[in-house]
Structures are given as C-alpha cells and as structure tokens.
Coordinates of C-alpha atoms and ligand atoms in Angstrom, one line a residue:
X20 CA 127.5 79.8 112.0
X21 CA 129.8 81.3 114.5
X22 CA 128.5 83.7 117.1
X23 CA 130.5 86.6 115.7
X24 CA 128.6 86.7 112.3
X25 CA 125.5 88.8 111.9
X26 CA 123.5 87.7 108.9
X27 CA 122.1 90.5 106.8
X28 CA 118.7 89.7 105.2
X29 CA 117.7 92.5 102.9
X30 CA 114.0 92.9 102.1
X31 CA 114.2 96.1 100.0
X32 CA 112.7 94.2 97.1
X33 CA 109.8 92.8 99.1
X34 CA 108.9 94.8 102.2
X35 CA 110.6 97.8 100.7
X36 CA 108.5 97.5 97.7
X37 CA 105.4 97.6 99.9
X38 CA 106.0 101.3 100.5
X39 CA 103.2 103.0 98.6
X40 CA 104.7 104.3 95.3
X41 CA 107.9 102.2 95.5
X42 CA 106.9 99.5 93.0
X43 CA 109.8 98.5 90.7
X44 CA 109.9 96.7 87.5
X45 CA 111.8 93.5 86.9
X46 CA 114.9 95.1 85.4
X47 CA 115.1 97.5 88.3
X48 CA 114.8 94.7 90.8
X49 CA 117.5 92.7 89.2
X50 CA 119.7 95.7 89.2
X51 CA 119.2 96.3 92.9
X52 CA 119.7 92.6 93.6
X53 CA 123.0 92.6 91.8
X54 CA 124.2 95.5 93.8
X55 CA 123.1 93.8 97.1
X56 CA 125.0 90.7 96.0
X57 CA 128.1 92.8 95.3
X58 CA 127.7 94.4 98.8
X59 CA 127.8 90.8 100.1
X60 CA 124.3 90.8 101.6
X61 CA 123.7 87.2 102.9
X62 CA 120.1 86.8 102.0
X63 CA 118.1 88.8 99.5
X64 CA 114.3 88.6 99.9
X65 CA 113.4 89.0 96.2
X66 CA 109.6 89.2 96.5
X67 CA 106.3 87.5 97.1
X68 CA 106.0 85.2 94.1
X69 CA 102.3 84.3 94.4
X70 CA 101.4 88.0 94.4
X71 CA 101.3 88.3 90.6
X72 CA 102.9 87.0 87.5
X73 CA 105.2 90.0 87.5
X74 CA 106.4 89.3 91.1
X75 CA 106.9 85.6 90.2
X76 CA 109.0 86.5 87.1
X77 CA 111.1 89.1 89.1
X78 CA 111.9 86.5 91.8
X79 CA 112.8 84.0 89.1
X80 CA 115.0 86.5 87.3
X81 CA 116.8 87.3 90.5
X82 CA 117.2 83.6 91.3
X83 CA 118.8 83.1 87.8
X84 CA 121.1 86.1 88.2
X85 CA 122.4 86.1 91.8
X86 CA 125.2 83.6 92.6
X87 CA 126.7 84.7 95.9
X88 CA 123.7 85.6 98.1
X89 CA 120.9 83.3 99.1
X90 CA 117.7 84.3 97.3
X91 CA 114.5 84.1 99.4
X92 CA 110.8 84.2 98.4
X93 CA 108.0 85.1 100.8
X94 CA 104.9 83.0 101.2
X95 CA 101.9 82.9 103.5
X96 CA 101.4 79.6 105.3
X97 CA 99.5 78.3 102.3
X98 CA 100.4 75.5 99.9
X99 CA 99.8 77.6 96.8
X100 CA 102.1 80.4 98.1
X101 CA 104.9 77.9 99.0
X102 CA 104.6 76.1 95.6
X103 CA 104.9 79.4 93.8
X104 CA 107.9 80.4 95.9
X105 CA 109.6 77.1 95.3
X106 CA 109.0 77.3 91.6
X107 CA 110.3 80.9 91.3
X108 CA 113.4 80.0 93.3
X109 CA 114.2 76.8 91.3
X110 CA 117.1 78.4 89.4
X111 CA 118.8 79.8 92.5
X112 CA 122.2 78.5 93.5
X113 CA 121.1 79.0 97.1
X114 CA 117.5 79.5 98.0
X115 CA 115.3 80.1 101.1
X116 CA 111.5 79.9 101.5
X117 CA 110.1 82.3 104.1
X118 CA 106.7 81.4 105.3
X119 CA 104.6 83.3 107.9
X120 CA 101.4 83.4 109.8
X121 CA 100.1 85.8 112.4
X122 CA 100.2 84.8 116.0
X123 CA 99.0 87.9 117.9
X124 CA 95.5 87.7 119.4
X125 CA 94.2 90.6 117.3
X126 CA 95.5 89.2 114.0
X127 CA 94.3 85.7 114.7
X128 CA 90.8 86.8 115.8
X129 CA 90.1 89.8 113.5
X130 CA 92.2 89.1 110.4
X131 CA 92.6 85.4 110.1
X132 CA 89.5 84.4 112.1
X133 CA 91.3 81.3 113.3
X134 CA 91.9 79.8 116.7
X135 CA 95.4 79.6 118.1
X136 CA 95.4 75.9 117.6
X137 CA 94.5 76.2 114.0
X138 CA 97.3 78.8 113.5
X139 CA 99.7 76.4 115.2
X140 CA 98.7 73.6 112.9
X141 CA 98.9 75.7 109.8
X142 CA 102.4 77.0 110.8
X143 CA 103.7 73.5 111.2
X144 CA 102.2 72.2 108.0
X145 CA 103.6 75.3 106.1
X146 CA 107.1 74.7 107.3
X147 CA 106.9 71.0 106.5
X148 CA 105.6 71.8 103.0
X149 CA 108.5 74.3 102.5
X150 CA 111.0 71.7 103.6
X151 CA 109.9 69.5 100.7
X152 CA 111.6 72.0 98.4
X153 CA 114.6 73.3 100.4
X154 CA 116.4 72.7 103.6
X155 CA 116.6 76.5 104.2
X156 CA 113.3 77.5 105.6
X157 CA 112.5 80.6 107.6
X158 CA 109.3 80.9 109.7
X159 CA 107.9 84.2 111.0
X160 CA 105.1 84.5 113.6
X161 CA 103.7 87.8 112.2
X162 CA 103.1 90.4 114.8
X163 CA 105.3 88.5 117.3
X164 CA 105.9 91.8 119.1
X165 CA 102.2 91.8 120.3
X166 CA 101.8 88.0 120.7
X167 CA 101.3 86.1 123.9
X168 CA 104.7 84.9 125.0
X169 CA 103.7 81.3 125.9
X170 CA 101.8 80.8 122.6
X171 CA 104.8 82.3 120.7
X172 CA 107.1 79.8 122.4
X173 CA 104.7 76.9 121.5
X174 CA 104.6 78.0 117.8
X175 CA 108.4 78.5 117.6
X176 CA 109.3 75.2 119.2
X177 CA 106.9 73.4 116.9
X178 CA 108.1 75.1 113.7
X179 CA 111.7 74.4 114.6
X180 CA 110.7 70.7 115.1
X181 CA 109.0 70.8 111.7
X182 CA 112.2 72.0 110.1
X183 CA 112.5 75.8 110.2
X184 CA 116.2 76.8 110.2
X185 CA 115.6 80.5 110.8
X186 CA 113.0 81.9 113.2
X187 CA 112.2 85.5 112.5
X188 CA 110.6 87.6 115.2
X189 CA 108.7 90.5 113.5
X190 CA 107.6 93.7 115.3
X191 CA 105.1 94.0 112.5
X192 CA 103.5 97.2 113.7
X193 CA 106.6 98.9 115.2
X194 CA 105.1 98.8 118.7
X195 CA 108.0 97.6 120.7
X196 CA 110.6 99.5 122.8
X197 CA 114.2 98.4 122.6
X198 CA 114.7 97.2 126.2
X199 CA 111.4 95.2 125.9
X200 CA 112.2 93.7 122.4
X201 CA 115.7 92.8 123.5
X202 CA 114.3 91.0 126.5
X203 CA 111.8 89.2 124.3
X204 CA 114.6 87.7 122.3
X205 CA 116.5 86.8 125.3
X206 CA 113.5 85.0 127.0
X207 CA 112.6 83.2 123.7
X208 CA 116.2 81.9 123.4
X209 CA 116.3 80.8 127.0
X210 CA 112.8 79.3 127.2
X211 CA 112.4 77.4 123.9
X212 CA 114.1 74.0 124.4
X213 CA 115.2 73.7 120.8
X214 CA 116.1 77.3 120.2
X215 CA 119.7 76.3 119.5
X216 CA 118.6 74.5 116.4
X217 CA 117.6 77.7 114.5
X218 CA 119.0 81.1 113.9
X219 CA 116.9 83.8 115.5
X220 CA 116.2 86.8 113.3
X221 CA 114.4 90.1 113.8
X222 CA 112.3 92.2 111.5
X223 CA 111.4 95.6 112.9
X224 CA 109.1 98.3 111.6
X225 CA 109.7 102.0 112.2
X226 CA 106.3 103.3 113.3
X227 CA 107.8 104.8 116.5
X228 CA 111.2 105.5 114.9
X229 CA 112.7 102.5 116.8
X230 CA 113.3 99.9 114.1
X231 CA 117.1 100.2 114.2
X232 CA 117.1 100.5 118.0
X233 CA 114.9 97.4 118.4
X234 CA 117.0 95.4 116.0
X235 CA 120.2 96.3 117.8
X236 CA 118.7 95.5 121.2
X237 CA 117.8 92.1 119.7
X238 CA 121.3 91.5 118.4
X239 CA 122.7 92.3 121.9
X240 CA 120.4 89.6 123.2
X241 CA 121.3 86.9 120.8
X242 CA 119.6 87.5 117.4
X243 CA 122.0 86.7 114.6
X244 CA 120.0 87.8 111.6
X245 CA 118.6 91.3 111.0
X246 CA 116.0 91.9 108.3
X247 CA 116.4 95.4 106.9
X248 CA 116.1 97.6 103.8
X249 CA 118.2 100.1 102.0
X250 CA 117.3 103.6 103.2
X251 CA 114.8 102.1 105.6
X252 CA 112.2 101.6 102.9
X253 CA 109.2 99.5 103.8
X254 CA 105.6 99.3 104.7
X255 CA 104.3 102.5 106.3
X256 CA 107.2 104.1 108.2
X257 CA 109.5 101.5 106.8
X258 CA 111.9 98.8 108.1
X259 CA 115.2 99.0 110.0
X260 CA 117.7 100.6 107.7
X261 CA 120.5 98.3 106.5
X262 CA 123.1 101.0 106.5
X263 CA 122.4 102.1 110.1
X264 CA 122.3 98.6 111.5
X265 CA 125.5 97.6 109.6
X266 CA 127.5 100.7 110.6
X267 CA 126.3 100.5 114.2
X268 CA 127.6 97.0 114.7
X269 CA 130.8 97.8 112.8
X270 CA 131.6 101.1 114.5
X271 CA 130.7 99.8 118.0
X272 CA 132.7 96.6 118.0
X273 CA 133.3 97.4 121.7
X274 CA 129.6 96.8 122.3
X275 CA 128.6 94.1 119.8
X276 CA 130.2 90.7 119.7
X277 CA 129.3 90.1 116.0
X278 CA 129.8 91.8 112.7
X279 CA 128.4 91.6 109.2
X280 CA 130.2 90.4 106.1
X281 CA 129.2 93.5 104.2
X282 CA 131.4 95.5 101.9
X283 CA 130.2 98.8 103.4
X284 CA 131.9 100.9 100.7
X285 CA 128.9 100.0 98.5
X286 CA 126.4 101.4 100.9
X287 CA 126.2 104.9 99.4
X288 CA 126.0 103.8 95.7
X289 CA 123.3 101.2 96.6
X290 CA 121.4 103.8 98.6
X291 CA 121.5 106.2 95.6
X292 CA 120.5 103.5 93.2
X293 CA 117.4 102.6 95.3
X294 CA 116.5 106.2 95.8
X295 CA 116.7 106.9 92.1
X296 CA 114.8 103.8 91.1
X297 CA 112.0 104.3 93.6
X298 CA 111.9 108.1 93.5
X299 CA 112.1 108.2 97.3
X300 CA 114.6 111.0 98.0
X301 CA 117.0 110.6 100.9
X302 CA 116.6 113.2 103.6
X303 CA 119.9 115.2 103.8
X304 CA 120.2 114.5 107.6
X305 CA 119.6 110.8 107.2
X306 CA 122.3 108.8 109.1
X307 CA 125.1 107.3 106.9
X308 CA 123.6 108.1 103.5
X309 CA 122.2 111.6 103.8
X310 CA 124.1 114.3 101.9
X311 CA 124.9 116.0 105.2
X312 CA 125.9 112.9 107.1
X313 CA 129.5 113.8 106.9
X314 CA 129.2 117.5 106.3
X315 CA 130.5 120.0 108.9
X316 CA 128.9 123.4 108.9
X317 CA 129.9 125.1 112.1
X318 CA 133.4 126.7 112.1
X319 CA 134.3 125.0 115.4
X320 CA 133.5 121.5 113.9
X321 CA 135.3 122.2 110.7
X322 CA 138.3 123.4 112.6
X323 CA 138.2 120.3 114.8
X324 CA 137.9 117.9 111.9
X325 CA 140.8 119.6 110.1
X326 CA 143.0 119.1 113.1
X327 CA 141.9 115.6 113.8
X328 CA 139.0 113.8 112.0
X329 CA 138.0 111.8 115.1
X330 CA 137.0 115.0 116.9
X331 CA 133.6 115.0 115.2
X332 CA 133.5 111.9 113.0
X333 CA 133.0 108.4 114.3
X334 CA 133.1 106.8 110.9
X335 CA 135.1 107.5 107.8
X336 CA 133.0 108.7 104.9
X337 CA 134.9 106.6 102.4
X338 CA 134.1 103.4 104.5
X339 CA 130.4 103.8 103.5
X340 CA 131.2 104.7 100.0
X341 CA 131.2 108.5 100.0
X342 CA 133.5 109.9 97.4
X343 CA 134.3 113.4 96.6
X344 CA 132.1 114.9 93.9
X345 CA 134.8 113.7 91.5
X346 CA 135.0 114.8 87.9
X347 CA 135.7 111.5 86.3
X348 CA 135.0 111.9 82.6
X349 CA 134.7 114.4 79.9
X350 CA 133.3 114.8 76.4
X351 CA 136.2 113.0 74.8
X352 CA 136.3 110.0 77.1
X353 CA 135.7 106.7 75.3
X354 CA 133.6 103.6 75.8
X355 CA 136.3 101.7 77.7
X356 CA 136.7 104.6 80.1
X357 CA 133.0 104.6 80.7
X358 CA 133.0 100.9 81.4
X359 CA 135.9 101.3 83.8
X360 CA 134.3 104.2 85.6
X361 CA 131.0 102.3 86.0
X362 CA 132.8 99.2 87.3
X363 CA 134.4 101.3 89.9
X364 CA 130.9 102.3 91.0
X365 CA 130.0 98.7 91.3
X366 CA 128.0 98.8 88.0
X367 CA 128.4 96.3 85.2
X368 CA 126.1 95.6 82.3
X369 CA 124.8 92.2 81.2
X370 CA 125.1 92.9 77.5
X371 CA 127.2 95.0 75.1
X372 CA 123.9 96.6 73.9
X373 CA 123.3 98.0 77.4
X374 CA 126.9 99.4 77.5
X375 CA 126.4 100.9 74.0
X376 CA 123.1 102.5 75.2
X377 CA 124.8 103.9 78.3
X378 CA 127.6 105.2 76.1
X379 CA 125.2 107.0 73.8
X380 CA 123.4 108.5 76.7
X381 CA 126.8 109.6 78.1
X382 CA 127.8 111.3 74.9
X383 CA 124.5 113.1 74.7
X384 CA 124.9 114.3 78.3
X385 CA 128.6 115.2 77.8
X386 CA 127.5 117.4 74.8
X387 CA 125.2 119.3 77.1
X388 CA 127.3 119.6 80.3
X389 CA 130.9 118.8 79.4
X390 CA 131.9 117.5 82.9
X391 CA 130.5 114.2 84.0
X392 CA 130.6 113.3 87.7
X393 CA 130.0 110.0 89.4
X394 CA 126.5 111.0 90.3
X395 CA 125.7 111.5 86.6
X396 CA 127.0 108.0 85.8
X397 CA 124.7 106.5 88.4
X398 CA 121.7 108.2 86.7
X399 CA 122.9 107.1 83.2
X400 CA 123.3 103.5 84.4
X401 CA 119.9 103.5 86.1
X402 CA 118.2 104.8 82.9
X403 CA 120.0 102.4 80.7
X404 CA 118.7 99.3 82.4
X405 CA 115.1 100.4 82.5
X406 CA 113.2 97.9 80.3
X407 CA 111.7 99.8 77.5
X408 CA 109.9 96.7 76.3
X409 CA 107.5 97.1 79.1
X410 CA 106.6 100.6 78.0
X411 CA 103.1 101.4 76.6
X412 CA 103.9 105.1 76.4
X413 CA 107.0 106.9 75.2
X414 CA 107.7 110.6 74.8
X415 CA 109.0 111.3 71.3
X416 CA 109.3 115.0 71.5
X417 CA 108.2 118.1 73.4
X418 CA 108.1 121.8 72.6
X419 CA 107.4 124.3 75.3
X420 CA 107.1 128.1 74.9
X421 CA 107.3 130.3 78.0
X422 CA 107.2 134.1 77.6
X423 CA 106.8 136.8 80.2
X424 CA 103.2 137.8 80.6
X425 CA 101.9 134.9 78.5
X426 CA 100.6 131.5 79.7
X427 CA 103.2 128.8 78.7
X428 CA 102.1 126.5 76.0
X429 CA 103.4 122.9 75.3
X430 CA 103.1 120.5 72.4
X431 CA 104.1 116.9 72.8
X432 CA 104.3 113.9 70.6
X433 CA 103.9 110.6 72.5
X434 CA 104.0 107.1 71.3
X435 CA 100.8 105.6 72.8
X436 CA 100.8 101.8 72.4
X437 CA 102.5 102.0 69.0
X438 CA 100.6 105.0 67.7
X439 CA 102.0 108.5 67.5
X440 CA 99.7 111.1 69.1
X441 CA 100.2 114.9 69.4
X442 CA 98.8 116.9 72.3
X443 CA 98.8 120.6 73.0
X444 CA 97.9 122.5 76.1
X445 CA 98.6 125.7 78.1
X446 CA 99.3 125.8 81.8
X447 CA 100.2 127.8 84.8
X448 CA 103.9 127.0 84.1
X449 CA 105.9 125.0 81.6
X450 CA 105.7 121.8 83.6
X451 CA 102.0 122.2 84.1
X452 CA 101.5 122.8 80.4
X453 CA 103.5 119.8 79.3
X454 CA 101.7 117.6 81.9
X455 CA 98.3 118.8 80.5
X456 CA 99.5 118.1 76.9
X457 CA 100.5 114.5 77.9
X458 CA 97.3 114.0 79.8
X459 CA 95.4 115.0 76.6
X460 CA 96.9 112.1 74.7
X461 CA 97.0 109.5 77.5
X462 CA 93.5 109.7 79.0
X463 CA 94.0 108.1 82.4
X464 CA 92.4 109.6 85.5
X465 CA 95.3 110.1 88.0
X466 CA 96.1 112.6 90.7
X467 CA 99.5 114.0 91.3
X468 CA 100.6 113.4 94.9
X469 CA 104.2 114.5 94.7
X470 CA 106.4 116.4 92.3
X471 CA 110.0 117.0 93.2
X472 CA 113.2 118.1 91.4
X473 CA 116.7 117.5 92.6
X474 CA 119.9 118.6 91.1
X475 CA 122.3 115.6 90.7
X476 CA 125.4 117.7 90.8
X477 CA 126.1 121.4 91.4
X478 CA 125.9 124.0 88.6
X479 CA 123.1 125.2 86.4
X480 CA 124.0 122.6 83.8
X481 CA 123.4 119.8 86.3
X482 CA 121.1 116.9 85.5
X483 CA 117.7 117.6 87.1
X484 CA 116.2 114.4 88.5
X485 CA 112.4 114.6 88.7
X486 CA 110.3 112.3 90.8
X487 CA 106.5 112.2 90.6
X488 CA 104.0 110.1 92.6
X489 CA 100.6 109.5 91.0
X490 CA 97.5 107.9 92.5
X491 CA 94.8 106.1 90.6
X492 CA 92.0 104.0 92.0
X493 CA 93.9 103.5 95.3
X494 CA 97.2 102.5 93.6
X495 CA 100.2 104.7 94.0
X496 CA 103.2 104.6 91.7
X497 CA 106.2 106.7 91.2
X498 CA 108.1 107.8 88.1
X499 CA 111.5 109.3 87.5
X500 CA 113.2 111.3 84.7
X501 CA 116.5 113.0 84.5
X502 CA 117.7 115.5 82.1
X503 CA 119.6 118.8 82.0
X504 CA 116.3 120.2 80.7
X505 CA 114.0 119.8 83.7
X506 CA 110.8 120.2 81.7
X507 CA 111.8 117.2 79.6
X508 CA 112.9 115.4 82.8
X509 CA 109.4 116.2 84.2
X510 CA 107.6 114.9 81.1
X511 CA 109.6 111.6 81.2
X512 CA 109.0 111.2 85.0
X513 CA 105.2 111.6 84.3
X514 CA 105.3 109.1 81.5
X515 CA 107.4 106.6 83.5
X516 CA 104.7 106.7 86.2
X517 CA 101.9 106.3 83.7
X518 CA 103.7 103.2 82.3
X519 CA 103.9 101.7 85.8
X520 CA 100.1 101.8 86.1
X521 CA 99.8 99.4 83.2
X522 CA 102.0 96.8 85.0
X523 CA 100.8 94.4 87.7
X524 CA 97.9 96.3 89.1
X525 CA 96.3 93.2 90.5
X526 CA 99.0 92.1 92.9
X527 CA 98.1 90.5 96.1
X528 CA 99.5 92.1 99.3
X529 CA 101.1 89.5 101.6
X530 CA 99.6 90.9 104.7
X531 CA 96.2 92.1 103.6
X532 CA 94.6 88.9 102.5
X533 CA 94.3 86.5 105.4
X534 CA 95.0 82.8 105.3
Ligands
KIV615 O1 106.2 92.9 109.1 C1 106.1 91.7 109.0 O2 105.6 91.0 109.9 C2 106.4 91.1 107.7 C3 106.4 89.6 107.7 C4 105.9 89.0 106.4 C5 107.8 89.1 108.1 O3 106.8 91.7 106.8
ZN616 ZN1 107.4 93.8 107.4

C-alpha cells in the first residue's frame, strides 16, 4: 500500500448500529453496505456475528453481496467469537476478522478482571486463531487512548508478530486531544520495532467533539486507515464522521500526503439513506451533509458567491453529491424512467419484484403530489427494500376524525401476527388518537422517547417523514414512516418501531460483556 492512500474503514453497520435506537434489519444493512461499496469504501465492518443469529445472518448476507470492498466482522478475543466471524464471512470475496481486547488499566482491572500478562496472551492467541481463517486480521487494543504506552507497545509488537496485518488504535472513550493522539501514533510507529509490518489505523469516539480532529492528527502522524461512520453515528456521541474525514483530506491536499479512493459524490445520498433508515435526523448545520452546509444566508455572502464561488466555499456542493432539488419525474413517467432515475442516485434493486414494488409506490405518490423529486425517490427506495417478511404487525387502514372543539378520534385496523384487529381511541390530537388506537390492539408496554416529522421536499403536498424512538425494558428502537398524510406516516413509524422490538432483543454488546 503506497503512502498516499488512506484506507477508509466504515463501521456504520457495527459501531454505528450501537447508537441507542439505531438498530437496523438485515435488508437495511445490505442496502447500506451496497451503497458503501458503490462509494468505494475499502473495508465495511458489517457487524458482530456472535452477538445474535440476526447479526450473524446480516454479516453473512453482506459477505454474499459485496464484491468490491473487504467485508469485516468484529470479534472479542475469544475463540467462539472468531469462529462465528469466520463462518459469517465465508462467502466474502475479500474478508477481514477484527479482534479486540482492552489494554487500559481501568478496563483490564475493572471490566476484564485480568492481569496485563493474561491480556497479552489472549491477544496473541486471538490473532493466531483469526489467522487460521484469513490472512487479513485486524487487532485493536481497546481503550488504547488511556493505556500505558510501554504495555501498548508490547501488545502491538506481539500481535504483529502473531500475524495482525492492521493495528487499530481506538480512543474508545473519546478522551484524547488531537496533538496528544497524533503524538501517540507517531511514538508507536517509531518505537515498535515491527511497526512497518502492519498498517496503523485509528478509531476515535466523539465524546469531546474531537473524533475527526483526533483522526486527522493521527493521519498526519502516519496512520493510514481511519475507522469512521456515515453521519458520525456510533456508540454514545458517535464516531468520526466519514464525510468529514474524507473531505478534509481531499480539500486540504496541501496538508495531507494521502487521499482516499472514495467516490465522494455518493456521500450525500448515502448520508440520507442512513438517516432515513436509522431515523437519526441530520442537523442542518452538520458539515458536508447538513442541509445548510452549502447555503448562504447573508447578502454579503450570497453576493460574494455569485461573483466567485471560492469567496465563501472551499468545496463544490456537487463533489459531495448535493444536487439541486431537481424535479425528475411526473405522474406519467414509466418504469424505465424510474429505474434510470434511481440508478443515477446510486440505487439498484436486486429483483424485478422490488422494482415493481417501487414503481407501484411511485405511482401512488405521483397521484397525490404530481411532482416527484430526488428526495422522494430516496424515500421510495428505502421503503421498498424494507423486509416485510420480518413484520409481526402491519397497518391495514386508519381513519381519523378531527373537528374543532371535539377530541380527535381514530380507528385502526392492524394485522397482528396474521390476525386482523380493530382498535379505536380518542386523543389530544390526531396522532395521539391513532397511537392510542394502535396501542389498544398491540399491547406492548413502551415509552415514546422521540417523535419528529420532517418534510422531504417543500410544499404542503410534501412527503412527511416521521421518526419515532421507543423504549422498552432498556431497549431503544426507532421506526420510520413516510407519507403525504402525516397521521398515516406517524402510524407506520410507530408500527415499524414495534416490529423492531420483536427482532433480536437478546443481542450481546461487544464491549459490555468482558472476556
Ligand atoms: O471503540 C472501540 O474501542 C471499539 C473497538 C471494538 C474497536 O469500537
Ligand atoms: Zn468504537
């Protein structure tokens, strides 16, 4: 690997999915993985196969589908984890096993209850075990950012000797400061005698808002892989955001001696896809992918940009995939036009049935709103690939009556595990009434943690995209629905979230259970 290549390791589907409420089903994960592959992400961390049968199957499905990126599976430094990862990754054209164990004093003592020597031994044997299945093995000393430097050097030297080809330095708790983290990478590379035998990677969390800063400081000091996520999703405050890291190195070629292989024009569509699947909205002022990232409000700025774009813009909006809110299709557009428009957005369907379902949904929508924009197509595509086979609950119909001076009333018909049930309720508003009516036929104790509505395009006939987050017995899930009728969108979002509770509740968390 030449020095001028920065490897992008995307962990949206693993660390990103560890964001409370961001769990995704298999179809959604495959869809995101395909988009990442198209964007030319080098390594896709597809999940933690030992966590649950659902995680295992999702990693396997991604391994079967993705051809051009390396597919990676996470494992603790345990034989059963490594075996599960190896098995799930079997179909992959190119695979990597990522194994980790904590090396900081606090994690070893309080979490693992192991001595440093035991941790060292376990790290070596995990890497050796992983090498039995693939010659592409990544090792992470978890919480490296708070580990003792000399011990870290011992573990890294030994794991490279044992066969690790990538050494990933995680700032697991987002504690480091850029100058310090950059210096850590430099000293590790200089001190460890066999450091030239592995690629050094970094994995930074954003607890102090420094994940991207720390990652870039590491790159300036010799790291050649960055682990990151779309929209900065991830455990707690998230991980370094892929789009920010990628655009920083590309825009500042005067500072960085390396660049990624990414097709950055797919950044915005991928960001929107991840946001719509997870229900995590993108803040308008988010760098690169926020709706205001290239908007100029002040007259002076607008005037400057009109005279010369470079006065206030350091990147071109189209280079990261922003397009004008283009009207691309109308009521009379046909199936081939839909296919073509979706392909231009980087979306292709596996089967003709999926395309037919998307076309039906497009026709329904075109009847309601006449003008269909790119944003609408992204929503249609996202709905189309949602796997209805996994659904225990499905809304059949809803009726809501809201009249001045009267409490709104709702009646819903829901398919509950194959049986049609009717529920009625009144509420403080139409959405409240419909939620109560649904709750009356799906008795599941949950609490609503978030309810938000976003318009997909402008105009009162826009699709309203509703996201809800529900909590039940410590588990948090999110659900999404989109419709020109926001009460219907709200009902579908609620049912989508309830369905997710029935999937995979007993997953293991990679970092909660010690070795
Ligand atoms: O944050 C972390 O340390 C991790 C490891 C598993 C790499 O996610
Ligand atoms: Zn992490």
